CSV table of C-alpha atoms and ligand atoms in Angstrom, one decimal:
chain,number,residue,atom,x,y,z
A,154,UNK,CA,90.0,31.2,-101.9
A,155,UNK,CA,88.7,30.0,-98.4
A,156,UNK,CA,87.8,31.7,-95.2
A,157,UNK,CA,87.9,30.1,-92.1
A,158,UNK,CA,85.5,32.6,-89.4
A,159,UNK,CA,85.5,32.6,-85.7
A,160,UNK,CA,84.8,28.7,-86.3
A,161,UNK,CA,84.3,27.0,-82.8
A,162,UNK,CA,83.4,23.3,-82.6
A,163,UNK,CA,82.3,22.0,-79.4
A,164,UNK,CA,81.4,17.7,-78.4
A,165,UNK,CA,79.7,16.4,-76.0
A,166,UNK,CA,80.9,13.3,-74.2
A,167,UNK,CA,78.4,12.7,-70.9
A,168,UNK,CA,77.8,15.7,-69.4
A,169,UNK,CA,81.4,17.2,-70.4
A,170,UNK,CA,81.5,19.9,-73.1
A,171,UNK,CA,85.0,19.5,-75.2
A,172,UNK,CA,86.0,23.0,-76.9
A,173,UNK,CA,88.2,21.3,-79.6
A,174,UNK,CA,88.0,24.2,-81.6
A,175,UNK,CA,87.9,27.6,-79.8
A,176,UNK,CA,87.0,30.8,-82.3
A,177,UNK,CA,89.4,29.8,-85.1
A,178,UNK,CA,90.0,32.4,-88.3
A,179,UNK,CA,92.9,31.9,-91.1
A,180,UNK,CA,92.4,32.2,-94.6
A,181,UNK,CA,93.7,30.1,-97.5
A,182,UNK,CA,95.0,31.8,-100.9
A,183,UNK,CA,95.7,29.9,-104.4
A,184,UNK,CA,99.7,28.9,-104.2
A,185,UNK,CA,99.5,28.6,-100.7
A,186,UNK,CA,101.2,25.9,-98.7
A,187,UNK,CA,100.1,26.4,-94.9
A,188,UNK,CA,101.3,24.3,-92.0
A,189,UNK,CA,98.9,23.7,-88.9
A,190,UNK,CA,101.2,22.6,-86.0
A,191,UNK,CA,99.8,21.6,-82.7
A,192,UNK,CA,100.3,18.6,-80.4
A,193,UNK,CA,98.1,16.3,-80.1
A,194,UNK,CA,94.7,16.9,-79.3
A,195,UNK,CA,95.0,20.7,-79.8
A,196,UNK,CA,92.3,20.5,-82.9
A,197,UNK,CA,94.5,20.1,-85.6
A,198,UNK,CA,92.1,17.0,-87.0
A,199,UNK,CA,89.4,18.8,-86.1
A,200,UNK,CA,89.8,22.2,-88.3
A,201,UNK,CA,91.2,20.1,-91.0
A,202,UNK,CA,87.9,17.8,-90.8
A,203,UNK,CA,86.1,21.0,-90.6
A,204,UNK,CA,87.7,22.7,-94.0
A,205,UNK,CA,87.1,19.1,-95.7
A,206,UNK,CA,83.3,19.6,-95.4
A,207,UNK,CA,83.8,16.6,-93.3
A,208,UNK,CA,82.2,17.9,-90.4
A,209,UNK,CA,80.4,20.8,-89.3
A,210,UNK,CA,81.0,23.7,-87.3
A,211,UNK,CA,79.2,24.5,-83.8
A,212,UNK,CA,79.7,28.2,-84.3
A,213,UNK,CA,81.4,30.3,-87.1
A,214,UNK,CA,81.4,30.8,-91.1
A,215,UNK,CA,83.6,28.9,-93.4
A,216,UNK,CA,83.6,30.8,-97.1
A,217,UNK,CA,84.8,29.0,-100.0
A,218,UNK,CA,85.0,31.3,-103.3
A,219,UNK,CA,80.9,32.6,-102.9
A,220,UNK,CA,79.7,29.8,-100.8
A,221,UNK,CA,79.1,29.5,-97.3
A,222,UNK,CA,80.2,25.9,-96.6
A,223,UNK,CA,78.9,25.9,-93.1
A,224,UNK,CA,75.0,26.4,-94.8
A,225,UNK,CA,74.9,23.7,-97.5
A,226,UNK,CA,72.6,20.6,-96.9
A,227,UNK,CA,74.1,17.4,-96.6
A,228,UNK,CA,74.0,16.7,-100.6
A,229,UNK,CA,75.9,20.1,-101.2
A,230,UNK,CA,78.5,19.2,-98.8
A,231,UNK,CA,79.1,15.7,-100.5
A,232,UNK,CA,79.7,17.7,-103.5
A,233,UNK,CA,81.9,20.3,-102.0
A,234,UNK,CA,83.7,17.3,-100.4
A,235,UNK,CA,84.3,15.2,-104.1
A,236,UNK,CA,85.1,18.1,-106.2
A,237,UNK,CA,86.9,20.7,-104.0
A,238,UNK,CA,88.5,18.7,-101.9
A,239,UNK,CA,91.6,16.0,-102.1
A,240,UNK,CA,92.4,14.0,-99.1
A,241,UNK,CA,96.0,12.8,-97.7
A,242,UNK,CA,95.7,10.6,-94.7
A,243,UNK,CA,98.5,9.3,-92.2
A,244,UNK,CA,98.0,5.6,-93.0
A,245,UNK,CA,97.1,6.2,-96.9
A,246,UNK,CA,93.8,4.4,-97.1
A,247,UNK,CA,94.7,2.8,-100.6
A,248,UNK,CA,92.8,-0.5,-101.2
A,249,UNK,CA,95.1,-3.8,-100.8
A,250,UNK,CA,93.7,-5.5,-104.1
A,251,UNK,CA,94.0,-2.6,-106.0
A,252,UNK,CA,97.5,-1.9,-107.8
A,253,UNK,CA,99.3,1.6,-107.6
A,254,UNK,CA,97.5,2.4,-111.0
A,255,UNK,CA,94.4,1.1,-110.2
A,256,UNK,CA,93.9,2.8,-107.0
A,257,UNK,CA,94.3,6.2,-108.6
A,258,UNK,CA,92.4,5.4,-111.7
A,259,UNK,CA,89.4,4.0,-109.6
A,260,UNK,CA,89.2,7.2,-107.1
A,261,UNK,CA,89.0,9.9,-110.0
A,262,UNK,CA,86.8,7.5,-112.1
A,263,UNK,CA,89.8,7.6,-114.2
A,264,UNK,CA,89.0,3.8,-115.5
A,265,UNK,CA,88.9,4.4,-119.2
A,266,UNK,CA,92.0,6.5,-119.2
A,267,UNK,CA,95.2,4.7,-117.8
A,268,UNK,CA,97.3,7.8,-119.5
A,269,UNK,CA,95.9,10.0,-116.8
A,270,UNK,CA,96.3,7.8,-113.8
A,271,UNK,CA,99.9,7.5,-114.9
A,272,UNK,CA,101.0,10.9,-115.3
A,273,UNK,CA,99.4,11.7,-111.9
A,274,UNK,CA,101.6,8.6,-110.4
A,275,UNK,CA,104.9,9.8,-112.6
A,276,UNK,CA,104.3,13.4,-111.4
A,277,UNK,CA,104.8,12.1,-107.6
A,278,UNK,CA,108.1,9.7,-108.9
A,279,UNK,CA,106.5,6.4,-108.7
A,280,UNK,CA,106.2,5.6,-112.7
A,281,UNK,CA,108.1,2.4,-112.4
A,282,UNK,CA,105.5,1.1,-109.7
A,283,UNK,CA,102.0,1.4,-111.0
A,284,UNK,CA,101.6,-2.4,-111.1
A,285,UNK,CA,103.0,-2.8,-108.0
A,286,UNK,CA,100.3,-3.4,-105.0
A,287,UNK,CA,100.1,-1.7,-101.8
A,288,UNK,CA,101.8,-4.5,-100.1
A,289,UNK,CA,105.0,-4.4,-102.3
A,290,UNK,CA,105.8,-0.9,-101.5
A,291,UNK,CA,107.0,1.2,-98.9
A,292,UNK,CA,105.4,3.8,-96.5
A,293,UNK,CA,106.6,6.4,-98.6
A,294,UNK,CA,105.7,5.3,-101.8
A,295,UNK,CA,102.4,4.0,-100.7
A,296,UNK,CA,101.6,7.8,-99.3
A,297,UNK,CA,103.2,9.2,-102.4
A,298,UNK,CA,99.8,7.0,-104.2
A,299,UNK,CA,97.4,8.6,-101.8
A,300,UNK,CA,99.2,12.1,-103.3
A,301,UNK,CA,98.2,10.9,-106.7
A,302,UNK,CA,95.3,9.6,-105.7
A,303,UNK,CA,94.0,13.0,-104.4
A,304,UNK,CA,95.1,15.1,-107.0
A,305,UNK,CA,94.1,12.8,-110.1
A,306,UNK,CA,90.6,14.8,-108.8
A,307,UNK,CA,91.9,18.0,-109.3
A,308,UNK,CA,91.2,19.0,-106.1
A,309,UNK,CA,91.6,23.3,-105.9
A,310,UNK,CA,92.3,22.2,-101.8
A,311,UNK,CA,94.6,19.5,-100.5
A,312,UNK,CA,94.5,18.9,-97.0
A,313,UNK,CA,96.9,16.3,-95.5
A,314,UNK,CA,96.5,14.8,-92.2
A,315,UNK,CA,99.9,13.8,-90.6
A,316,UNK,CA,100.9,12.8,-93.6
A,317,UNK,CA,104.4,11.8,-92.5
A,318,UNK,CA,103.9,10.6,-89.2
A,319,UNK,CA,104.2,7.1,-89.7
A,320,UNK,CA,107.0,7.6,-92.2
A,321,UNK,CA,111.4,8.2,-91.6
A,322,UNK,CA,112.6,11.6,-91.2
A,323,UNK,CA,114.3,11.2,-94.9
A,324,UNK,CA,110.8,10.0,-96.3
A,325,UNK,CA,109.6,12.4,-94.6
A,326,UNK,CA,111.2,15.6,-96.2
A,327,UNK,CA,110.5,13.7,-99.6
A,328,UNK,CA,106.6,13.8,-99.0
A,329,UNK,CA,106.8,17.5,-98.0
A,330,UNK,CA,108.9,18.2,-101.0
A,331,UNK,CA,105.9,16.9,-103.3
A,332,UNK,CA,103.4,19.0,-101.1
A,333,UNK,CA,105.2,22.4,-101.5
A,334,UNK,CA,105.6,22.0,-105.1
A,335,UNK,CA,101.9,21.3,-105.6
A,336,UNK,CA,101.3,24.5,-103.4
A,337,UNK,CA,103.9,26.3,-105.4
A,338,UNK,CA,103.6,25.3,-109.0
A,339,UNK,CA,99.6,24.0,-109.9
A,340,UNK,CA,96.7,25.9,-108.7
A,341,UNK,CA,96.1,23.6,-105.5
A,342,UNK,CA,96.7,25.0,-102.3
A,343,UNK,CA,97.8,22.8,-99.6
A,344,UNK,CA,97.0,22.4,-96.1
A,345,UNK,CA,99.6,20.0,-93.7
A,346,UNK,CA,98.7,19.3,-90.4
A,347,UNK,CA,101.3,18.2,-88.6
A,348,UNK,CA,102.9,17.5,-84.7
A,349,UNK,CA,106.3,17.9,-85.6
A,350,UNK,CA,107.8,21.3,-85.4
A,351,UNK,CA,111.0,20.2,-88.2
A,352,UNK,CA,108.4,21.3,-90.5
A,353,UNK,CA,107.1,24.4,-89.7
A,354,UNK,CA,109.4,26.3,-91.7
A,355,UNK,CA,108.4,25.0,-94.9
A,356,UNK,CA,105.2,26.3,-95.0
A,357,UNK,CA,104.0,30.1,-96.2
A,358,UNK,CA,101.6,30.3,-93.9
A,359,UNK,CA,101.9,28.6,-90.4
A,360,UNK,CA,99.2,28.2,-87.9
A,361,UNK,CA,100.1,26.8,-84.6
A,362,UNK,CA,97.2,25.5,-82.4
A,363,UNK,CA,97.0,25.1,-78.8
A,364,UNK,CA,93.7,23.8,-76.6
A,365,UNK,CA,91.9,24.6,-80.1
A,366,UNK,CA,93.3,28.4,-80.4
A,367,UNK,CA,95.1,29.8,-82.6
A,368,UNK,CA,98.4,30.3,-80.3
A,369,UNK,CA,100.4,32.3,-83.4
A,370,UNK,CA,99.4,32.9,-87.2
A,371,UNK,CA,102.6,33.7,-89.2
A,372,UNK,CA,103.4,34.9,-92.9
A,373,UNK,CA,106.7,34.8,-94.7
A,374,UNK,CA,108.2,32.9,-97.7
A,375,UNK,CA,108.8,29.8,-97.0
A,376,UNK,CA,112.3,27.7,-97.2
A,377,UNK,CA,112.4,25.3,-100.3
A,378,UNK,CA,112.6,21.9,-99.1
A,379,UNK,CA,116.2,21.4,-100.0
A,380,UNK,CA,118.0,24.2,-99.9
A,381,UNK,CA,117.3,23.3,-96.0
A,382,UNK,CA,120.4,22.2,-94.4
B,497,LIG,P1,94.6,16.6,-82.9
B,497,LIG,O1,94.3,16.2,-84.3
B,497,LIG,O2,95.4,17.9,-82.8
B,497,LIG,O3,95.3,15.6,-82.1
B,497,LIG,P2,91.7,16.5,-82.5
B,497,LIG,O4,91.1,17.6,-83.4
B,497,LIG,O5,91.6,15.1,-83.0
B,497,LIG,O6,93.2,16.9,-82.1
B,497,LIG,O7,91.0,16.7,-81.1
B,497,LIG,C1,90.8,17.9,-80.4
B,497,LIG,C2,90.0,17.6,-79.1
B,497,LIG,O8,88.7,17.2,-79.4
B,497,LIG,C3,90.6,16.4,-78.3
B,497,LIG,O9,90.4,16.7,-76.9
B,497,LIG,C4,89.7,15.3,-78.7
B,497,LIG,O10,89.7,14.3,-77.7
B,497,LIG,C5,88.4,15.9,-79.0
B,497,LIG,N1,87.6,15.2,-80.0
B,497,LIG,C6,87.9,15.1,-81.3
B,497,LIG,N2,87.0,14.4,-82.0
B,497,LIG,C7,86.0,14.1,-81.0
B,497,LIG,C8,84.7,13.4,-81.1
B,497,LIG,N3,84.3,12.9,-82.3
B,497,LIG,N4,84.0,13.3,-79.9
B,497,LIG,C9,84.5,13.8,-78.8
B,497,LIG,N5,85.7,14.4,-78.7
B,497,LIG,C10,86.4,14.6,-79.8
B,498,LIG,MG1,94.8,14.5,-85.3
């Protein structure tokens, strides 16, 4: 679906030059739920930034389907951005004022079709909240509206920023549980970047990142989140 191609990314702070991506390949395939791990500041945001159309690359190709991301103009890339592309972000991002239901109907323009919003919010367990606002709910069930937020887009590529790091270990698993089965069972495939190495084995495809290399790509079928211990 997407190829990532000796993709370097280089920034400029005074007259230092910061590699934070260093000639980075991987490929992403439909049903695939990959896991970038990395401490920080090893270029995890970076890449994921990069894929997202978010930012550009300094060197390298990025291929989605029969496009070359990396040469689209600025209005190409906004579009590439909005209709390939779903966001998950550490802090979820959802707008205070806005209920559960609203925030979700009001990112996929969903505003004349409540039905829609709510299936997207039931699909990710949170059908009893979808009056409730931000501030009545918990870290977990405030990312698990930034899930259905995302995917009431029908995005065909997920990518999810740390998207448990401000949340329990239990909540945690939870919000990895709902990642895999979108990787597994729709036809979006799902990138995590993540510090925490409890969660490597979850994914299909793992790339760990160090100093903005790739430090070890691995394949293998990945352990359903709870059939772990
Ligand atoms: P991670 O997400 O793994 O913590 P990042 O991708 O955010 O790592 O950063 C990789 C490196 O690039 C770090 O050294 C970081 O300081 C640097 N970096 C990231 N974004 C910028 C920027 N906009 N300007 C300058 N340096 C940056
Ligand atoms: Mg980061």
């Amino acid at each position: 679906m997407l190829e990532f191609n000796n993709v370097s990314k280089e920034y400029h702070v005074g007259d230092r030059v910061i590699k934070a991506l260093d000639d980075v390949s991987f490929k992403i395939n439909e049903h695939q739920f990959t896991v970038v791990l990395g401490p920080s500041g090893s270029g995890k945001s970076t890449l994921l930034n990069i894929l997202g159309g978010m930012d550009r690359p300094t060197k390298g190709k990025i291929k989605f389907k029969d496009q070359f991301v990396n040469e689209l103009n600025d209005r190409d890339l906004t579009i590439y951005r909005r209709k390939v592309i779903g966001f998950v972000f550490q802090f979820y991002n959802l707008i205070p004022s806005l209920t559960a239901l609203e925030n979700v109907a009001i990112a996929a323009q969903l505003t004349d079709n409540d039905d829609a919003a709510v299936s997207y919010l039931q699909d990710v367990g949170l059908k009893e909240r979808i009056n409730n606002f931000p501030n009545q709910m918990s870290g977990g069930e405030m990312q698990r509206v930034s899930i259905a937020r995302a995917l009431a887009k029908k995005p065909q590529l997920l990518l999810c920023d740390e998207p448990t790091g401000a949340l329990d270990s239990v909540t945690s698993m939870k919000i990895v549980k709902i990642l895999q089965d979108i990787a597994n069972n729709t036809d979006t495939a799902v990138v995590m970047v993540t510090h925490n190495p409890q969660f490597e084995q979850y994914g299909n495809q793992i790339i760990k990142l160090k100093d903005g290399k790739v430090e070890l790509m691995t394949h293998k079928d990945a352990v359903l989140v709870g059939e772990a211990e």
